Short mmCIF file of C-alpha atoms and ligand atoms in Angstrom, two decimals:
data_model
loop_
_atom_site.label_atom_id
_atom_site.label_comp_id
_atom_site.label_asym_id
_atom_site.label_seq_id
_atom_site.Cartn_x
_atom_site.Cartn_y
_atom_site.Cartn_z
CA MET Q 321 3.73 -0.47 -6.37
CA ASN Q 322 4.15 0.78 -9.72
CA VAL Q 323 7.83 1.30 -9.84
CA ARG Q 324 7.01 3.59 -12.76
CA SER Q 325 5.18 6.08 -11.29
CA VAL Q 326 6.23 9.65 -10.61
CA ARG Q 327 5.46 9.02 -6.97
CA PHE Q 328 8.24 6.04 -6.76
CA ARG Q 329 10.28 7.54 -8.92
CA ILE Q 330 10.74 10.77 -7.33
CA THR Q 331 11.05 9.24 -3.73
CA ALA Q 332 13.63 6.54 -5.44
CA TRP Q 333 15.77 9.76 -6.68
CA TYR Q 334 15.34 11.47 -3.58
CA ALA Q 335 16.06 8.20 -1.55
CA SER Q 336 19.57 7.89 -3.41
CA LEU Q 337 20.74 11.82 -2.90
CA LEU Q 338 19.98 11.30 0.42
CA ALA Q 339 21.73 8.12 0.88
CA GLY Q 340 24.70 9.63 -0.86
CA LEU Q 341 24.79 12.97 1.03
CA LEU Q 342 24.84 10.98 4.19
CA ILE Q 343 27.63 8.42 3.25
CA LEU Q 344 29.65 11.69 2.24
CA PHE Q 345 28.63 12.85 5.66
CA ALA Q 346 30.17 10.12 7.62
CA VAL Q 347 33.10 9.96 5.80
CA PHE Q 348 34.02 13.66 6.12
CA ILE Q 349 32.97 13.12 10.61
CA TYR Q 350 34.96 10.06 10.21
CA PHE Q 351 38.10 11.42 9.32
CA ALA Q 352 37.73 14.77 11.16
CA LEU Q 353 37.37 12.74 13.95
CA GLU Q 354 40.06 10.75 13.58
CA HIS Q 355 42.44 13.75 12.95
CA PHE Q 356 40.87 15.50 16.36
CA LEU Q 357 41.61 12.35 18.22
CA GLU Q 358 45.15 11.68 17.00
CA VAL Q 359 46.23 15.37 17.64
CA ASN Q 360 44.49 15.36 21.11
CA LEU Q 361 46.20 12.46 22.24
CA ARG Q 362 49.74 13.56 20.61
CA GLU Q 363 48.99 16.84 22.77
CA SER Q 364 48.35 15.03 25.91
CA LEU Q 365 51.52 12.75 25.41
CA SER Q 366 53.66 15.99 25.08
CA ARG Q 367 52.19 17.69 27.96
CA ASP Q 368 52.73 14.77 30.26
CA ALA Q 369 56.21 14.75 29.20
CA GLN Q 370 56.98 18.33 29.61
CA THR Q 371 54.95 18.02 33.19
CA ILE Q 372 57.39 14.84 34.11
CA GLY Q 373 60.32 17.06 33.09
CA GLU Q 374 59.40 20.90 34.56
CA ALA Q 375 57.80 19.56 37.93
CA LEU Q 376 59.74 16.45 38.72
CA LEU Q 377 62.86 15.89 36.91
CA LYS Q 378 64.42 19.88 36.80
CA ASN Q 379 64.98 19.54 40.99
CA VAL Q 380 65.86 15.64 41.06
CA ASP Q 381 68.93 15.97 42.59
CA GLU Q 382 66.59 18.24 45.73
CA THR Q 383 64.11 15.82 45.58
CA GLY Q 384 65.75 12.78 45.33
CA GLU Q 385 64.52 9.96 42.41
CA ASP Q 386 62.35 7.83 45.14
CA TYR Q 387 60.00 11.04 45.17
CA VAL Q 388 60.07 10.99 41.35
CA ILE Q 389 58.79 7.36 40.87
CA LYS Q 390 56.13 7.92 43.84
CA GLU Q 391 54.98 11.36 42.02
CA MET Q 392 54.55 9.60 38.65
CA GLU Q 393 52.91 6.32 40.21
CA GLU Q 394 50.28 9.08 42.20
CA HIS Q 395 50.13 11.68 39.72
CA PHE Q 396 49.82 9.91 36.38
CA ALA Q 397 48.45 6.79 37.32
CA PRO Q 398 49.48 5.12 34.41
CA ARG Q 399 47.97 1.63 35.53
CA ILE Q 400 44.54 3.28 35.54
CA THR Q 401 45.04 5.57 32.52
CA SER Q 402 46.63 2.93 30.45
CA ARG Q 403 49.97 4.88 30.05
CA PHE Q 404 53.24 3.91 29.00
CA LEU Q 405 55.68 6.21 31.07
CA ARG Q 406 59.26 5.27 31.58
CA VAL Q 407 62.27 7.58 32.11
CA THR Q 408 65.74 6.69 30.83
CA ARG Q 409 69.34 7.82 32.56
CA SER Q 410 71.84 9.13 30.00
CA ASP Q 411 73.81 6.09 30.68
CA GLY Q 412 70.55 3.93 29.43
CA SER Q 413 69.78 2.93 33.25
CA ILE Q 414 65.83 3.35 33.96
CA LEU Q 415 64.97 5.44 36.47
CA TYR Q 416 61.37 4.89 36.11
CA GLN Q 417 58.72 2.43 33.91
CA SER Q 418 55.41 2.34 34.30
CA GLY Q 419 54.10 -1.33 34.94
CA ILE Q 420 51.11 -3.44 32.69
CA PRO Q 421 47.87 -1.26 32.92
CA GLU Q 422 44.37 -2.77 34.57
CA ASN Q 423 43.27 -3.40 30.76
CA HIS Q 424 46.53 -5.44 29.81
CA ALA Q 425 46.86 -3.22 26.58
CA PHE Q 426 50.59 -3.43 26.30
CA ASP Q 427 53.57 -4.75 28.02
CA PRO Q 428 55.89 -1.81 29.02
CA SER Q 429 58.55 -4.65 29.04
CA HIS Q 430 58.26 -4.99 25.60
CA VAL Q 431 58.88 -1.47 24.64
CA ALA Q 432 62.32 -1.17 23.17
CA PRO Q 433 64.69 1.28 24.60
CA GLU Q 434 64.60 4.46 22.05
CA GLN Q 435 68.54 5.72 21.28
CA LEU Q 436 69.46 8.75 22.59
CA ASN Q 437 71.71 9.64 20.12
CA SER Q 438 69.01 8.83 17.22
CA LEU Q 439 66.16 9.91 19.09
CA ARG Q 440 62.62 9.99 17.16
CA PRO Q 441 59.68 12.28 18.87
CA TRP Q 442 57.28 10.10 18.06
CA ARG Q 443 57.15 6.80 17.22
CA GLU Q 444 54.77 3.74 16.69
CA GLU Q 445 55.29 0.22 18.68
CA GLN Q 446 53.83 -2.76 17.33
CA MET Q 447 52.27 -4.94 20.39
CA LYS Q 448 52.18 -8.12 21.01
CA GLY Q 449 48.54 -8.45 21.10
CA GLY Q 450 48.09 -6.72 17.37
CA GLY Q 451 47.51 -2.90 19.08
CA ALA Q 452 49.77 -0.16 18.24
CA LEU Q 453 51.45 2.35 21.00
CA LEU Q 454 52.09 6.00 20.58
CA ILE Q 455 55.10 7.27 21.76
CA HIS Q 456 56.76 10.83 22.47
CA SER Q 457 59.96 10.81 23.45
CA ASN Q 458 61.27 13.91 25.26
CA PRO Q 459 64.71 14.17 25.81
CA TYR Q 460 64.96 16.74 29.37
CA ILE Q 461 68.33 18.52 31.19
CA GLY Q 462 67.86 18.82 34.44
CA ARG Q 463 68.99 22.39 36.63
CA THR Q 464 72.26 20.53 37.40
CA GLY Q 465 72.72 19.10 33.61
CA LYS Q 466 71.28 15.76 33.87
CA ARG Q 467 70.18 14.46 31.12
CA PHE Q 468 67.02 12.04 31.03
CA LEU Q 469 64.94 10.47 27.95
CA ILE Q 470 60.92 11.40 28.96
CA GLU Q 471 58.77 8.50 27.08
CA ALA Q 472 55.34 9.14 27.27
CA GLY Q 473 52.83 6.76 25.56
CA ALA Q 474 49.24 5.52 25.06
CA PRO Q 475 47.45 2.72 22.94
CA TYR Q 476 46.10 4.05 19.49
CA ASP Q 477 43.02 1.60 20.44
CA GLU Q 478 41.57 4.42 22.32
CA VAL Q 479 41.35 6.58 18.85
CA GLU Q 480 40.59 3.45 16.79
CA SER Q 481 37.41 2.24 19.76
CA VAL Q 482 35.96 5.80 19.29
CA LEU Q 483 36.22 5.71 15.73
CA HIS Q 484 34.40 2.35 15.79
CA GLU Q 485 31.99 3.75 18.52
CA LEU Q 486 31.00 6.10 15.79
CA LEU Q 487 30.75 3.62 13.15
CA PHE Q 488 28.41 1.55 14.87
CA SER Q 489 26.30 4.64 15.74
CA LEU Q 490 25.96 6.05 12.26
CA ALA Q 491 25.41 2.26 11.17
CA ILE Q 492 22.35 2.46 13.25
CA ALA Q 493 21.20 6.20 13.07
CA PHE Q 494 21.49 6.23 9.01
CA PRO Q 495 19.22 3.40 7.78
CA LEU Q 496 16.51 4.72 10.48
CA MET Q 497 16.84 8.50 9.13
CA LEU Q 498 16.57 6.87 5.68
CA GLY Q 499 13.76 5.00 6.37
CA ILE Q 500 12.02 7.94 7.97
CA ALA Q 501 12.87 10.25 5.24
CA VAL Q 502 11.68 7.95 2.49
CA ALA Q 503 8.60 7.00 4.21
CA GLY Q 504 8.00 10.85 4.76
CA GLY Q 505 9.24 11.80 0.96
CA TYR Q 506 6.64 9.14 0.03
CA GLY Q 507 3.74 10.45 1.85
CA ILE Q 508 4.13 13.30 0.79
CA MET Q 509 4.62 12.61 -3.06
CA ARG Q 510 1.42 10.73 -2.69
CA ARG Q 511 -0.35 14.13 -1.46
CA LEU Q 512 1.40 16.36 -4.26
CA VAL Q 513 0.25 13.67 -6.94
CA ARG Q 514 -3.35 12.24 -5.94
CA PRO Q 515 -5.07 15.43 -7.80
CA LEU Q 516 -3.26 14.24 -10.99
CA ASP Q 517 -4.78 10.66 -10.33
CA GLU Q 518 -8.04 12.23 -9.66
CA ILE Q 519 -7.62 14.53 -13.07
CA ALA Q 520 -6.73 11.74 -14.85
CA THR Q 521 -9.80 8.91 -13.64
CA LYS Q 522 -11.96 12.04 -14.19
CA ALA Q 523 -10.63 12.69 -18.14
CA GLU Q 524 -10.82 9.06 -18.83
CA ARG Q 525 -14.56 9.31 -18.22
CA ILE Q 526 -15.20 11.96 -20.55
CA THR Q 527 -16.13 11.39 -24.06
CA SER Q 528 -17.84 13.19 -27.12
CA ARG Q 529 -20.71 12.60 -25.37
CA ASN Q 530 -20.01 14.42 -21.82
CA LEU Q 531 -17.55 16.88 -23.12
CA ASN Q 532 -19.23 19.72 -21.08
CA GLU Q 533 -18.35 18.35 -17.70
CA ARG Q 534 -14.69 19.45 -16.40
CA LEU Q 535 -11.83 18.44 -14.27
CA PRO Q 536 -11.63 19.22 -10.80
CA VAL Q 537 -9.77 22.17 -10.49
CA LYS Q 538 -8.35 23.26 -6.49
CA ALA Q 539 -7.44 26.23 -6.13
CA THR Q 540 -3.78 25.75 -5.21
CA GLY Q 541 -1.82 28.12 -7.16
CA ASP Q 542 0.45 25.22 -8.32
CA GLU Q 543 1.22 23.58 -11.40
CA ILE Q 544 -1.30 20.87 -10.97
CA GLU Q 545 -3.95 23.74 -11.33
CA LYS Q 546 -2.48 25.05 -14.19
CA LEU Q 547 -2.52 21.57 -15.99
CA ALA Q 548 -6.52 21.19 -14.73
CA LEU Q 549 -6.75 24.34 -15.78
CA SER Q 550 -5.08 24.41 -19.36
CA LEU Q 551 -7.21 20.84 -19.89
CA ASN Q 552 -10.66 22.17 -19.58
CA ARG Q 553 -9.81 25.57 -21.55
CA MET Q 554 -8.52 22.99 -24.18
CA MET Q 555 -11.95 20.52 -23.73
CA GLY Q 556 -14.33 23.86 -23.91
CA ARG Q 557 -12.43 24.19 -27.01
CA LEU Q 558 -13.25 20.59 -28.26
CA GLU Q 559 -16.86 21.22 -27.50
CA GLU Q 560 -17.25 23.81 -29.42
CA SER Q 561 -15.31 22.49 -32.29
CA PHE Q 562 -17.75 19.21 -31.92
CA HIS Q 563 -20.70 21.13 -31.35
CA HIS Q 564 -19.98 22.98 -34.89
CA ILE Q 565 -19.58 19.61 -36.10
CA ASN Q 566 -22.77 18.54 -35.27
CA ARG Q 567 -24.08 21.30 -35.66
CA PHE Q 568 -22.88 21.55 -39.62
CA SER Q 569 -23.95 17.89 -40.03
CA ALA Q 570 -27.75 18.78 -38.72
CA ASP Q 571 -28.00 21.74 -40.76
CA ALA Q 572 -26.75 20.38 -44.08
CA SER Q 573 -28.82 17.32 -43.66
CA HIS Q 574 -31.81 19.28 -42.47
CA GLU Q 575 -31.14 21.83 -45.64
CA ILE Q 576 -30.74 18.86 -48.17
CA ARG Q 577 -34.49 17.15 -47.01
CA THR Q 578 -36.46 19.89 -48.68
CA PRO Q 579 -34.90 19.80 -52.02
CA LEU Q 580 -34.66 16.05 -51.75
CA ALA Q 581 -38.66 15.78 -51.20
CA ILE Q 582 -39.39 17.82 -54.14
CA ILE Q 583 -36.90 16.35 -56.44
CA ARG Q 584 -39.05 12.87 -55.54
CA GLY Q 585 -42.27 14.94 -55.84
CA GLU Q 586 -41.43 15.90 -58.93
CA LEU Q 587 -40.00 12.47 -60.07
CA GLU Q 588 -43.20 10.84 -59.14
CA ASN Q 589 -45.34 12.90 -60.79
CA ALA Q 590 -43.18 12.64 -63.97
CA LEU Q 591 -43.66 8.42 -63.56
CA GLN Q 592 -47.25 9.15 -63.38
CA ALA Q 593 -47.18 10.91 -66.39
CA ALA Q 594 -48.93 8.27 -68.91
CA GLU Q 595 -47.30 9.87 -72.34
CA GLN Q 596 -43.72 8.70 -71.58
CA ALA Q 597 -41.53 6.56 -73.37
CA PRO Q 598 -41.08 3.30 -71.61
CA GLU Q 599 -36.92 3.83 -71.81
CA MET Q 600 -37.73 7.22 -70.01
CA ARG Q 601 -40.01 5.95 -67.76
CA GLU Q 602 -37.21 3.44 -66.33
CA THR Q 603 -34.74 5.85 -66.19
CA VAL Q 604 -37.01 8.20 -63.91
CA ARG Q 605 -38.31 5.29 -61.59
CA SER Q 606 -34.28 4.57 -61.21
CA ALA Q 607 -33.43 8.25 -60.36
CA LEU Q 608 -36.62 7.88 -57.79
CA GLU Q 609 -34.91 4.96 -56.07
CA GLU Q 610 -31.43 6.74 -55.98
CA ALA Q 611 -33.51 9.73 -54.54
CA GLU Q 612 -35.47 7.71 -52.04
CA ARG Q 613 -31.92 6.13 -51.10
CA LEU Q 614 -30.55 9.28 -50.64
CA SER Q 615 -33.52 10.81 -48.84
CA ARG Q 616 -33.12 7.62 -46.41
CA ILE Q 617 -29.24 8.54 -45.61
CA VAL Q 618 -29.73 11.94 -45.21
CA GLU Q 619 -32.54 11.06 -42.90
CA GLN Q 620 -30.15 8.47 -40.63
CA LEU Q 621 -27.44 11.35 -40.93
CA LEU Q 622 -29.77 13.93 -39.27
CA GLU Q 623 -30.77 11.26 -36.59
CA ILE Q 624 -27.20 10.54 -35.78
CA SER Q 625 -26.19 14.07 -35.98
CA ARG Q 626 -29.01 14.80 -33.06
CA LEU Q 627 -28.42 11.72 -30.91
CA GLU Q 628 -24.38 12.70 -31.03
CA ALA Q 629 -25.71 16.25 -29.97
CA GLY Q 630 -27.22 15.12 -27.26
CA GLU Q 631 -30.95 15.13 -28.01
CA THR Q 632 -32.07 11.80 -27.13
CA LEU Q 633 -33.92 11.47 -23.67
CA VAL Q 634 -36.32 13.98 -24.35
CA ASP Q 635 -39.69 11.66 -24.30
CA ARG Q 636 -38.95 10.09 -21.31
CA THR Q 637 -41.53 6.91 -20.64
CA ARG Q 638 -41.80 3.67 -18.41
CA PHE Q 639 -42.52 0.82 -20.25
CA ASP Q 640 -42.03 -2.98 -21.32
CA PHE Q 641 -38.93 -3.70 -23.06
CA SER Q 642 -40.21 -6.83 -23.95
CA GLU Q 643 -43.06 -5.79 -24.76
CA MET Q 644 -42.23 -3.72 -27.31
CA THR Q 645 -39.75 -5.92 -29.04
CA ARG Q 646 -42.30 -8.85 -29.37
CA THR Q 647 -44.75 -6.39 -30.89
CA THR Q 648 -41.56 -4.87 -33.22
CA VAL Q 649 -40.72 -8.39 -34.18
CA GLU Q 650 -44.26 -9.18 -35.22
CA GLN Q 651 -44.51 -6.32 -37.32
CA MET Q 652 -41.41 -7.51 -38.82
CA ARG Q 653 -42.43 -11.32 -39.68
CA LEU Q 654 -44.05 -10.26 -43.22
CA LEU Q 655 -40.16 -9.25 -44.09
CA ALA Q 656 -39.20 -12.69 -43.04
CA GLU Q 657 -41.65 -14.57 -43.96
CA GLU Q 658 -40.73 -13.23 -48.05
CA LYS Q 659 -37.35 -15.19 -47.28
CA HIS Q 660 -38.99 -18.09 -45.47
CA GLN Q 661 -36.98 -17.44 -42.44
CA GLN Q 662 -37.86 -18.41 -39.01
CA LEU Q 663 -38.26 -15.83 -37.07
CA THR Q 664 -38.64 -16.40 -33.25
CA PHE Q 665 -38.93 -14.28 -30.24
CA ASP Q 666 -37.73 -15.65 -26.93
CA CYS Q 667 -38.76 -13.95 -23.85
CA ALA Q 668 -39.14 -15.04 -20.25
CA ARG Q 669 -40.07 -12.51 -18.32
CA PRO Q 670 -41.37 -8.19 -18.77
CA SER Q 671 -38.41 -5.90 -18.30
CA GLU Q 672 -39.21 -2.52 -17.38
CA ILE Q 673 -37.22 0.87 -18.60
CA GLU Q 674 -37.28 3.61 -18.72
CA GLY Q 675 -36.53 5.82 -22.04
CA ASP Q 676 -37.74 7.18 -25.34
CA HIS Q 677 -39.89 4.36 -26.96
CA MET Q 678 -39.13 5.79 -30.82
CA ARG Q 679 -35.73 5.30 -30.13
CA LEU Q 680 -35.40 2.19 -28.32
CA LYS Q 681 -37.68 0.54 -31.00
CA GLN Q 682 -35.17 1.50 -33.40
CA ILE Q 683 -32.76 -0.75 -31.51
CA VAL Q 684 -34.49 -3.34 -32.33
CA VAL Q 685 -35.87 -2.53 -36.19
CA ASN Q 686 -32.20 -1.89 -37.12
CA LEU Q 687 -30.95 -5.11 -35.49
CA VAL Q 688 -33.56 -6.98 -36.90
CA ASP Q 689 -33.84 -5.66 -40.30
CA ASN Q 690 -30.02 -6.48 -40.24
CA ALA Q 691 -30.79 -10.04 -39.45
CA ILE Q 692 -33.27 -10.50 -42.40
CA LYS Q 693 -31.12 -8.96 -44.68
CA TYR Q 694 -28.09 -10.62 -44.32
CA THR Q 695 -29.35 -13.87 -43.51
CA PRO Q 696 -29.74 -16.39 -47.06
CA GLU Q 697 -33.48 -17.93 -47.56
CA GLY Q 698 -34.67 -20.76 -45.24
CA GLY Q 699 -32.42 -19.39 -42.20
CA SER Q 700 -33.70 -18.43 -39.10
CA ILE Q 701 -33.39 -15.55 -36.51
CA LEU Q 702 -33.54 -15.53 -32.70
CA VAL Q 703 -34.59 -12.36 -31.02
CA SER Q 704 -34.43 -12.40 -26.95
CA SER Q 705 -35.18 -10.19 -24.07
CA PHE Q 706 -34.34 -10.67 -20.95
CA ALA Q 707 -33.41 -8.51 -17.26
CA ILE Q 708 -30.13 -9.39 -15.43
CA ASP Q 709 -28.16 -7.25 -13.31
CA GLY Q 710 -29.90 -3.99 -13.21
CA LYS Q 711 -29.89 -4.17 -17.15
CA VAL Q 712 -32.09 -5.13 -19.97
CA VAL Q 713 -30.26 -7.46 -22.49
CA LEU Q 714 -31.32 -7.68 -26.48
CA GLU Q 715 -29.66 -10.49 -28.40
CA VAL Q 716 -30.45 -10.93 -32.19
CA ALA Q 717 -28.94 -14.18 -33.12
CA ASP Q 718 -29.43 -15.26 -37.00
CA THR Q 719 -27.70 -17.90 -38.98
CA GLY Q 720 -26.45 -16.16 -41.47
CA LEU Q 721 -23.67 -14.70 -43.44
CA GLY Q 722 -21.63 -13.88 -40.44
CA VAL Q 723 -19.19 -10.80 -39.82
CA PRO Q 724 -15.41 -11.39 -40.76
CA SER Q 725 -13.57 -11.25 -37.32
CA ASP Q 726 -11.21 -8.22 -38.90
CA ALA Q 727 -14.63 -6.31 -39.62
CA SER Q 728 -15.87 -6.20 -36.01
CA ALA Q 729 -13.82 -3.62 -35.12
CA HIS Q 730 -15.25 -1.20 -37.66
CA ILE Q 731 -19.12 -2.46 -37.99
CA PHE Q 732 -20.30 0.54 -35.96
CA ASP Q 733 -18.50 2.87 -37.63
CA ARG Q 734 -20.58 5.31 -40.12
CA PHE Q 735 -20.80 4.61 -43.69
CA TYR Q 736 -19.22 1.23 -42.90
CA ARG Q 737 -20.56 -1.90 -44.75
CA VAL Q 738 -18.24 -5.39 -44.98
CA ASP Q 739 -19.56 -6.18 -48.65
CA LYS Q 740 -20.25 -2.53 -50.27
CA GLY Q 741 -21.90 -4.39 -53.30
CA ARG Q 742 -24.07 -5.91 -51.38
CA SER Q 743 -24.98 -3.93 -48.68
CA ARG Q 744 -26.15 -1.39 -51.46
CA GLN Q 745 -27.89 -3.92 -53.07
CA LEU Q 746 -30.00 -4.36 -50.32
CA GLY Q 747 -30.77 -1.07 -49.72
CA GLY Q 748 -28.00 -0.37 -46.69
CA ALA Q 749 -25.80 2.63 -46.39
CA GLY Q 750 -23.94 1.48 -43.30
CA LEU Q 751 -25.62 3.80 -41.25
CA GLY Q 752 -27.82 1.08 -39.21
CA LEU Q 753 -25.61 0.17 -36.49
CA ALA Q 754 -24.30 3.34 -36.05
CA ILE Q 755 -27.46 4.98 -35.14
CA VAL Q 756 -28.14 1.49 -33.05
CA LYS Q 757 -24.80 2.15 -31.26
CA SER Q 758 -25.62 6.29 -30.90
CA ILE Q 759 -28.28 5.15 -29.28
CA CYS Q 760 -27.14 2.78 -27.02
CA THR Q 761 -24.49 5.04 -25.74
CA ALA Q 762 -26.56 8.09 -24.99
CA TYR Q 763 -28.51 5.62 -22.78
CA GLY Q 764 -25.16 5.12 -21.10
CA GLY Q 765 -25.57 1.28 -22.79
CA THR Q 766 -23.49 -0.92 -24.98
CA ILE Q 767 -23.28 -3.09 -27.85
CA GLY Q 768 -21.08 -5.90 -29.29
CA LEU Q 769 -21.26 -9.03 -31.11
CA ARG Q 770 -19.93 -12.35 -30.75
CA GLN Q 771 -19.09 -15.49 -32.89
CA PRO Q 772 -22.16 -18.27 -32.04
CA ASP Q 773 -20.84 -21.92 -32.38
CA GLY Q 774 -22.60 -22.05 -35.81
CA PRO Q 775 -23.24 -19.91 -39.30
CA GLY Q 776 -24.40 -16.10 -38.04
CA ILE Q 777 -23.36 -13.88 -35.78
CA VAL Q 778 -25.16 -12.40 -32.46
CA PHE Q 779 -25.62 -8.60 -31.42
CA ARG Q 780 -26.07 -8.03 -27.91
CA VAL Q 781 -27.15 -4.67 -26.48
CA GLU Q 782 -27.26 -3.77 -22.93
CA LEU Q 783 -29.57 -0.95 -21.75
CA PRO Q 784 -29.43 0.59 -17.59
CA LEU Q 785 -32.89 -0.18 -16.57
CA HIS Q 786 -32.84 3.59 -15.39
CA PRO Q 787 -30.62 5.32 -17.85
CA SER Q 788 -27.97 7.48 -16.52
CA PRO Q 789 -27.81 11.26 -16.49
CA ASN Q 790 -25.41 11.49 -19.03
CA GLY Q 791 -27.92 11.50 -21.56
CA GLU Q 792 -29.89 13.70 -19.63
CA ARG Q 793 -28.65 16.73 -21.54
CA VAL Q 794 -30.24 19.52 -22.81
CA PRO Q 795 -30.72 19.06 -26.88
CA ARG Q 796 -28.97 21.56 -29.22
CA SER Q 797 -29.94 20.33 -32.31
CA GLY Q 798 -32.94 21.71 -33.83
CA GLY Q 799 -34.76 20.73 -36.56
P1 ADP L 836 -26.37 -0.91 -43.48
O1 ADP L 836 -27.71 -0.41 -44.11
O2 ADP L 836 -25.63 -1.54 -44.86
O3 ADP L 836 -26.96 -3.20 -43.79
P2 ADP L 836 -25.43 -1.38 -41.06
O4 ADP L 836 -24.64 -0.54 -40.43
O5 ADP L 836 -26.79 -2.05 -40.50
O6 ADP L 836 -25.80 -0.85 -42.73
O7 ADP L 836 -23.96 -2.81 -41.02
C1 ADP L 836 -23.33 -2.44 -41.39
C2 ADP L 836 -22.60 -3.60 -42.10
O8 ADP L 836 -22.33 -4.38 -41.01
C3 ADP L 836 -23.55 -4.30 -43.23
O9 ADP L 836 -23.22 -3.72 -44.58
C4 ADP L 836 -23.09 -5.54 -43.00
O10 ADP L 836 -22.20 -6.01 -44.11
C5 ADP L 836 -22.48 -6.02 -41.65
N1 ADP L 836 -23.60 -6.33 -41.34
C6 ADP L 836 -25.06 -6.27 -39.95
N2 ADP L 836 -25.77 -6.84 -39.46
C7 ADP L 836 -25.43 -8.12 -40.17
C8 ADP L 836 -25.64 -9.41 -39.63
N3 ADP L 836 -26.71 -9.53 -39.00
N4 ADP L 836 -25.32 -10.11 -40.37
C9 ADP L 836 -24.19 -9.97 -41.34
N5 ADP L 836 -23.28 -8.74 -41.35
C10 ADP L 836 -24.12 -8.04 -40.73
#
């Protein structure tokens, strides 16, 4: 479980808030109930004392004390109701005192007599068993003027046991309520943030190549719908800017092509003119070389622009990738032989692929060309091609200069060269690998490099046997 997720955090906040409110509620209920029970107990004791006075002691001279004793036993049943009742005459002698209750909650004989001259209407007597007895004392004067002290008491435990039961019930009910609320809340949060997860997953998959795709929008009218719509609008603007940039690069390259071709033509004519001085001839040759280099760069830039604009899988045919690699390697063998390099092609089986023959051939040409360029004389180059797990793999390994580890992160960037001076001498502008990468991406494939055990570098291209629909976009770039 991700504890930093919105889901978890909101649920945790909500659970703590609920727990806090439940505790507050429990405290309130506890004290309110305690107050209510105590008031109730006091009212009941004071009512008992009044009843004893008014109903039994008022006419005690006529009814006799035995009648009072009998009535108190029958009417109040103090043994069963755990009541303490005592009627004391004015001389301190006891007219009636209830016995030990059935539950042995207290012993009435241990309750000290109350003095009439220092009477406390309410008092608490501590019992031997640890409990307390709440006693109400009520002086009473009968019709004939006889004075009595009526005491009515009850164990305070009655209140406490109800409160304990309340606490016990709350201790069971609250965790249960909290558990149900948290589980319910977590479930609701999960449902609420699921669209956000979907948006994040989809957004992860959107790159500059499939900017035409949009995030899923559910018409719920909530903030998530608003977010998805805003992101979609933002992607629309990004798509437009990307097209604008690509269009500009493609248009600029296209426009530069023609004047460059004219310059090259003119320079070639000038070179053929016989009457030129040798220095002039050298200057023209150098200018022609630079113009040719410029032409190559413009062609490559145009190519990258087209690839990035999505004009990739226009010509789709089925062909044997391994066979195409073999013939390409053969065509380039002369270049390797010039440098006395050993160029080997290794392929076990044919690997059929669907795609643009010319584009895919370019991957092989660029990689093998680099291997030849950046491997010193006498080195060796091994090109292998095989199919594995629904992919065609092309590996070009050389024993050349290799690529420093800090350069490998940028090697596929446009115009990136490890050693600018040397690459320029070799005629490179740092666009070859950028083109290879663009073709691979257009085909839903990948390119990477790794350091072999010995000197040199290994480039590995992986292309899906059946290119993804990613590349099947309508070409936007003209020219
Ligand atoms: P360039 O046209 O300059 O060769 P690339 O895009 O093909 O441009 O390559 C970019 C840079 O990567 C090169 O300048 C070179 O430094 C390095 N590089 C490419 N292939 C190899 C290789 N097989 N061995 C060593 N370095 C390489």
